[in-house]
């Protein structure tokens, strides 16, 4: 099994304008890094990740009919870990992946009132115009978060 | 820039003639200036995309507060044949039964002018607001299921308000189709701690004052008696519970969407036939979220009443806070409308649109039967709200629907940039509005320039005849998440 510890690509993501919601363009040197950077972008947007310590590790698993659906479903799982389970995560690792499945781990800690902040609420990850393409050696993904 | 071809039909209506897979034309209600802005983003493509869905009746409609959403545009209205048509979670949105509730009081602004700040501080303390805000009440799973089945009635039975409130809540604050067995464990878990909370983003609780009355007869029927009267508006929805219901069903329908018998122009439009098991299950789960939202707003109203009494040291009778109406603006419902000269059951999706029933409609409470349904339109932070009334024309043209609010014109990122080095709270205070927000960035993202001018939106629906202006209220205090 090929493990791929992620180093941040520069930049891991940028926000693009969408009138009502939040568009995120994510970059990676390969699909795994793209997925990890997408998960990181989510937490970088909702909280100040520099205040998040790594005290635990949680597994994450998602399925999809193609790579785009897989990215959305992976981020849906990650978002549920935040809004459903109250976790703040900052380090991600993908251990297994193909076009239809992704399995990995996320590290961070539970949200603590007073220590952590929440900047914004992401209600959901949408499938609206989700896109993944490879451009001159870099993987680029675009996802719209409902905020 | 949109590549969709639009033709002007009359002063306030624009048509997208059907092309490609569109089954019906699109119709947008807007004036010329608004239309120029609308053409800049992708919302017209979204109006056209909705027209592709099976069973759509007459038109894919958009109200003047239309803006780019995901799947359906915000401000979109579409009705589907209840037997042969579809139901789409993306046509309702994540915040199922996001809506507005307006209460009036016996108080005059002069009496509370110096107490607005105290009231806002007390409301901010008593009403949980902000990202992931949690309630002091943690429901057992069985109790939560009762909330999902009974809606606002559950809250009334637990002592939050009176049964009279149910009469002036859309659908009596309860959708019958609700079935908690169609809801995931995740949704149930998220719902346990959030009942009685305001949430974040554009949700708010606002103290308002009647500023101008356009139609005295209708206004007094609604309890809006005179300029200077104090009112309270609450804008929130079904919280994390509703987001999860939408998310669960969208994922299910996208997954199955690999083999539809019709092409989908956008995955976010994933849908199911209303008559299919999946369609019925979504309707049953969505109804649970709608009921959760009504129970939520009912509880928030009750807490607001108590906070007013405690802070002002006045009796409930002196304050006289009572519900004008409660509307939802993110919902799909089976309703009856005349289609081709016959009454027909249709599934109306209103995503950022408000029901606006005409006088004499059987779904109206007795007190409003003569005048029509109150329509509550919140503006951006600090502009206050409009109260409109439903019309026959909306019933005929837009499946009894009208606009829902101002609608964003600026993305949150652009709003953050535009507000850099400014204190929005101080600016609001300068305009006589006390604002408190839980989130650091909320005030910047929600600043007034980020929204369309509510007056322009309301003037279009008024002049197009989709609803009539009754009164305008201005904000004097606001709490945000």
XYZ file of N, CA and C in Angstrom, chain B residues 341-468:
384
model
N -57.156 25.491 -17.202
C -58.578 25.537 -16.872
C -59.048 24.474 -15.883
N -58.117 23.641 -15.385
C -58.529 22.622 -14.416
C -57.681 22.721 -13.157
N -58.267 22.360 -12.019
C -57.490 22.341 -10.776
C -56.508 21.190 -10.838
N -55.237 21.474 -10.480
C -54.252 20.425 -10.596
C -53.345 20.431 -9.374
N -52.994 19.231 -8.904
C -52.036 19.130 -7.798
C -50.627 19.239 -8.361
N -49.859 20.174 -7.824
C -48.485 20.348 -8.297
C -47.539 20.407 -7.101
N -46.278 20.110 -7.366
C -45.268 20.223 -6.313
C -44.495 21.516 -6.582
N -44.794 22.548 -5.799
C -44.159 23.853 -6.009
C -42.861 23.910 -5.219
N -41.755 24.163 -5.929
C -40.472 24.390 -5.266
C -40.298 25.893 -5.125
N -40.045 26.345 -3.935
C -39.721 27.768 -3.726
C -38.353 27.809 -3.056
N -37.354 28.210 -3.840
C -36.004 28.283 -3.278
C -35.608 29.747 -3.184
N -35.843 30.317 -2.023
C -35.648 31.755 -1.904
C -36.817 32.472 -2.539
N -38.020 31.991 -2.234
C -39.244 32.633 -2.712
C -40.319 32.370 -1.662
N -41.315 33.268 -1.602
C -42.305 33.201 -0.531
C -43.686 32.930 -1.111
N -44.447 32.087 -0.439
C -45.838 31.875 -0.842
C -46.602 33.183 -0.635
N -47.532 33.491 -1.525
C -48.274 34.760 -1.437
C -49.710 34.491 -1.875
N -50.536 33.940 -0.975
C -51.890 33.527 -1.359
C -52.859 34.712 -1.401
N -53.814 34.657 -2.337
C -54.777 35.755 -2.487
C -55.891 35.672 -1.440
N -56.685 36.735 -1.329
C -57.848 36.692 -0.435
C -58.737 35.493 -0.773
N -59.393 34.965 0.230
C -60.367 33.859 0.114
C -59.726 32.492 -0.105
N -58.423 32.403 -0.136
C -57.825 31.075 -0.324
C -58.086 30.213 0.913
N -58.503 28.957 0.717
C -58.862 28.117 1.886
C -57.705 27.877 2.863
N -56.435 28.012 2.417
C -55.319 27.759 3.340
C -55.059 28.940 4.278
N -55.810 30.023 4.098
C -55.574 31.195 4.961
C -56.326 31.052 6.285
N -55.751 31.589 7.372
C -56.499 31.602 8.629
C -57.687 32.574 8.501
N -58.736 32.316 9.288
C -59.952 33.151 9.199
C -59.636 34.634 9.281
N -58.704 35.000 10.160
C -58.444 36.434 10.385
C -57.909 37.146 9.134
N -57.291 36.396 8.236
C -56.729 37.036 7.034
C -57.488 36.661 5.765
N -58.562 35.903 5.900
C -59.298 35.399 4.732
C -59.726 36.527 3.790
N -60.170 37.645 4.367
C -60.686 38.755 3.550
C -59.592 39.500 2.797
N -58.366 39.520 3.353
C -57.346 40.411 2.782
C -56.229 39.692 2.028
N -55.987 38.432 2.369
C -54.885 37.694 1.723
C -53.765 37.409 2.705
N -52.785 36.644 2.243
C -51.709 36.184 3.132
C -50.649 37.263 3.371
N -50.257 37.441 4.640
C -49.117 38.338 4.881
C -47.845 37.723 4.289
N -47.062 38.558 3.614
C -45.797 38.119 3.018
C -44.698 38.941 3.700
N -43.719 38.257 4.293
C -42.716 38.970 5.087
C -41.396 38.954 4.339
N -40.884 40.134 4.033
C -39.670 40.245 3.222
C -38.581 40.953 4.021
N -37.607 40.201 4.526
C -36.529 40.858 5.270
C -35.537 41.516 4.316
N -35.010 42.652 4.705
C -33.974 43.301 3.906
C -32.611 42.853 4.384
N -31.566 43.552 3.978
C -30.247 43.247 4.507
C -30.182 43.817 5.914
N -29.083 43.515 6.605
C -28.911 43.965 7.980
C -29.088 45.484 8.056
N -30.063 45.892 8.856
C -30.193 47.327 9.059
C -31.196 48.040 8.185
N -31.741 47.411 7.146
C -32.744 48.138 6.358
C -34.149 47.895 6.861
N -34.348 46.849 7.675
C -35.694 46.529 8.114
C -36.385 45.615 7.135
N -37.707 45.597 7.188
C -38.446 44.608 6.408
C -39.645 45.251 5.734
N -40.184 44.528 4.773
C -41.452 44.911 4.175
C -42.496 43.862 4.531
N -43.719 44.330 4.718
C -44.844 43.419 4.811
C -45.680 43.643 3.555
N -45.916 42.567 2.817
C -46.720 42.634 1.601
C -47.942 41.738 1.805
N -48.834 41.733 0.812
C -49.969 40.817 0.887
C -50.123 40.106 -0.454
N -50.532 38.850 -0.378
C -50.666 38.009 -1.573
C -51.779 38.488 -2.501
N -51.665 38.122 -3.786
C -52.628 38.590 -4.790
C -53.114 37.446 -5.679
N -54.219 37.718 -6.352
C -54.780 36.781 -7.324
C -53.796 36.559 -8.475
N -53.099 37.641 -8.847
C -52.201 37.556 -9.997
C -51.053 36.560 -9.723
N -50.512 36.598 -8.501
C -49.452 35.639 -8.157
C -50.007 34.223 -8.238
N -51.267 34.073 -7.818
C -51.890 32.753 -7.850
C -51.959 32.241 -9.286
N -52.270 33.185 -10.213
C -52.416 32.780 -11.619
C -51.075 32.615 -12.331
N -50.106 33.503 -12.006
C -48.873 33.540 -12.805
C -47.694 32.787 -12.213
N -47.559 32.808 -10.898
C -46.313 32.311 -10.285
C -46.574 31.227 -9.228
N -47.654 30.497 -9.378
C -48.006 29.465 -8.405
C -47.993 30.065 -6.992
N -48.654 31.216 -6.875
C -48.797 31.868 -5.574
C -47.469 32.174 -4.919
N -46.527 32.741 -5.691
C -45.191 32.993 -5.132
C -44.722 34.415 -5.423
N -43.878 34.910 -4.536
C -43.271 36.227 -4.724
C -41.826 36.188 -4.201
N -41.196 37.344 -4.125
C -39.783 37.392 -3.727
C -39.589 37.008 -2.250
N -38.344 36.891 -1.800
C -38.109 36.506 -0.398
C -37.197 37.455 0.345
N -36.500 38.335 -0.357
C -35.596 39.233 0.365
C -34.817 40.069 -0.613
N -33.704 40.581 -0.138
C -32.950 41.487 -0.990
C -32.133 40.715 -2.024
N -31.512 39.641 -1.624
C -30.659 38.890 -2.550
C -29.269 39.498 -2.594
N -28.252 38.653 -2.557
C -26.872 39.154 -2.535
C -26.475 39.712 -3.888
N -25.625 40.737 -3.891
C -25.001 41.184 -5.140
C -23.485 41.046 -5.054
N -22.973 40.919 -3.844
C -21.524 40.890 -3.653
C -21.171 39.578 -2.969
N -20.135 38.910 -3.443
C -19.737 37.671 -2.783
C -19.217 38.018 -1.391
N -19.144 37.010 -0.539
C -18.668 37.270 0.826
C -17.229 37.761 0.821
N -16.425 37.210 -0.085
C -15.032 37.626 -0.175
C -14.918 39.107 -0.553
N -15.731 39.513 -1.550
C -15.684 40.920 -1.964
C -16.189 41.826 -0.847
N -17.182 41.358 -0.105
C -17.698 42.153 1.019
C -16.620 42.332 2.085
N -15.857 41.258 2.338
C -14.781 41.345 3.327
C -13.767 42.407 2.906
N -13.418 42.397 1.604
C -12.441 43.361 1.103
C -12.988 44.776 1.209
N -14.250 44.940 0.789
C -14.859 46.278 0.771
C -14.994 46.856 2.178
N -15.051 45.967 3.187
C -15.274 46.469 4.544
C -13.972 46.567 5.339
N -12.853 46.280 4.681
C -11.570 46.329 5.379
C -11.325 47.733 5.950
N -10.793 47.778 7.151
C -10.526 49.047 7.844
C -11.787 49.854 8.172
N -12.917 49.187 8.139
C -14.142 49.883 8.530
C -14.763 49.129 9.698
N -15.432 49.846 10.600
C -16.193 49.145 11.627
C -17.657 49.205 11.226
N -18.154 48.048 10.755
C -19.547 48.019 10.292
C -20.487 48.299 11.467
N -20.139 47.778 12.670
C -20.995 48.004 13.847
C -21.115 49.494 14.148
N -19.988 50.221 14.039
C -20.030 51.666 14.306
C -20.839 52.377 13.234
N -20.653 51.956 11.985
C -21.436 52.572 10.901
C -22.932 52.371 11.121
N -23.276 51.141 11.560
C -24.688 50.849 11.803
C -25.195 51.709 12.970
N -24.375 51.827 14.025
C -24.761 52.632 15.190
C -25.012 54.074 14.757
N -24.182 54.562 13.820
C -24.361 55.912 13.297
C -25.710 56.091 12.607
N -26.256 54.989 12.111
C -27.574 55.044 11.466
C -28.689 54.694 12.447
N -28.322 54.610 13.742
C -29.334 54.365 14.766
C -29.709 52.903 14.931
N -28.792 51.997 14.574
C -29.104 50.572 14.697
C -28.054 49.895 15.582
N -28.519 49.288 16.678
C -27.610 48.580 17.569
C -27.448 47.157 17.042
N -26.192 46.748 16.771
C -25.972 45.415 16.216
C -25.007 44.628 17.085
N -25.334 43.371 17.359
C -24.387 42.476 18.017
C -24.296 41.195 17.214
N -23.069 40.714 16.980
C -22.890 39.482 16.203
C -21.927 38.547 16.911
N -22.194 37.235 16.796
C -21.329 36.243 17.443
C -20.038 36.053 16.647
N -20.146 35.999 15.334
C -18.970 35.714 14.499
C -18.189 36.986 14.190
N -16.853 36.844 14.165
C -16.002 38.006 13.926
C -16.260 38.620 12.551
N -16.476 37.736 11.570
C -16.569 38.220 10.200
C -18.002 38.503 9.754
N -18.971 38.101 10.593
C -20.362 38.176 10.140
C -20.761 39.564 9.669
N -20.427 40.594 10.451
C -20.888 41.939 10.110
C -20.315 42.410 8.781
N -19.049 42.077 8.519
C -18.439 42.485 7.256
C -19.106 41.783 6.084
N -19.280 40.462 6.240
C -19.866 39.695 5.132
C -21.305 40.090 4.854
N -21.973 40.522 5.906
C -23.402 40.814 5.783
C -23.677 42.300 5.663
N -22.646 43.082 5.391
C -22.861 44.535 5.367
C -23.868 44.914 4.270
N -24.582 46.030 4.479
C -25.684 46.378 3.577
C -25.312 46.412 2.090
N -24.106 46.901 1.736
C -23.772 46.985 0.299
C -23.695 45.624 -0.378
N -23.591 44.552 0.417
C -23.473 43.222 -0.181
C -24.799 42.742 -0.772
N -25.870 43.468 -0.478
C -27.202 43.050 -0.918
C -27.821 44.018 -1.912
N -28.750 43.473 -2.709
C -29.552 44.325 -3.587
C -30.392 45.243 -2.705
N -30.795 46.341 -3.276
C -31.663 47.252 -2.555
C -33.046 46.598 -2.436
N -33.470 46.384 -1.190
C -34.744 45.695 -0.951
C -35.909 46.459 -1.586
N -35.797 47.792 -1.586
C -36.874 48.614 -2.140
C -37.094 48.309 -3.627
N -35.964 48.159 -4.361
C -36.079 47.861 -5.796
C -36.776 46.516 -6.005
N -36.381 45.533 -5.191
C -36.962 44.191 -5.318
C -38.463 44.244 -5.043
N -38.816 44.905 -3.937
C -40.224 44.964 -3.537
C -41.037 45.771 -4.565
N -40.459 46.838 -5.091
C -41.202 47.630 -6.080
C -41.527 46.816 -7.325
N -40.609 45.923 -7.713
C -40.896 45.097 -8.889
C -42.066 44.148 -8.616
N -42.048 43.445 -7.490
C -43.164 42.504 -7.248
C -44.479 43.263 -7.047
N -44.392 44.468 -6.461
C -45.589 45.290 -6.262
C -46.153 45.736 -7.615
N -45.278 46.273 -8.460
C -45.757 46.797 -9.745
C -46.099 45.683 -10.725
N -45.448 44.530 -10.582
C -45.801 43.394 -11.437
C -47.059 42.685 -10.924
N -47.518 43.087 -9.720
C -48.766 42.549 -9.183
C -48.645 41.208 -8.473
N -47.412 40.779 -8.151
C -47.229 39.479 -7.479
C -47.523 39.561 -5.987
N -47.538 40.767 -5.452
C -47.953 41.019 -4.072
C -48.003 42.533 -3.936
N -48.747 43.021 -2.918
C -48.892 44.476 -2.774
C -48.236 44.936 -1.477
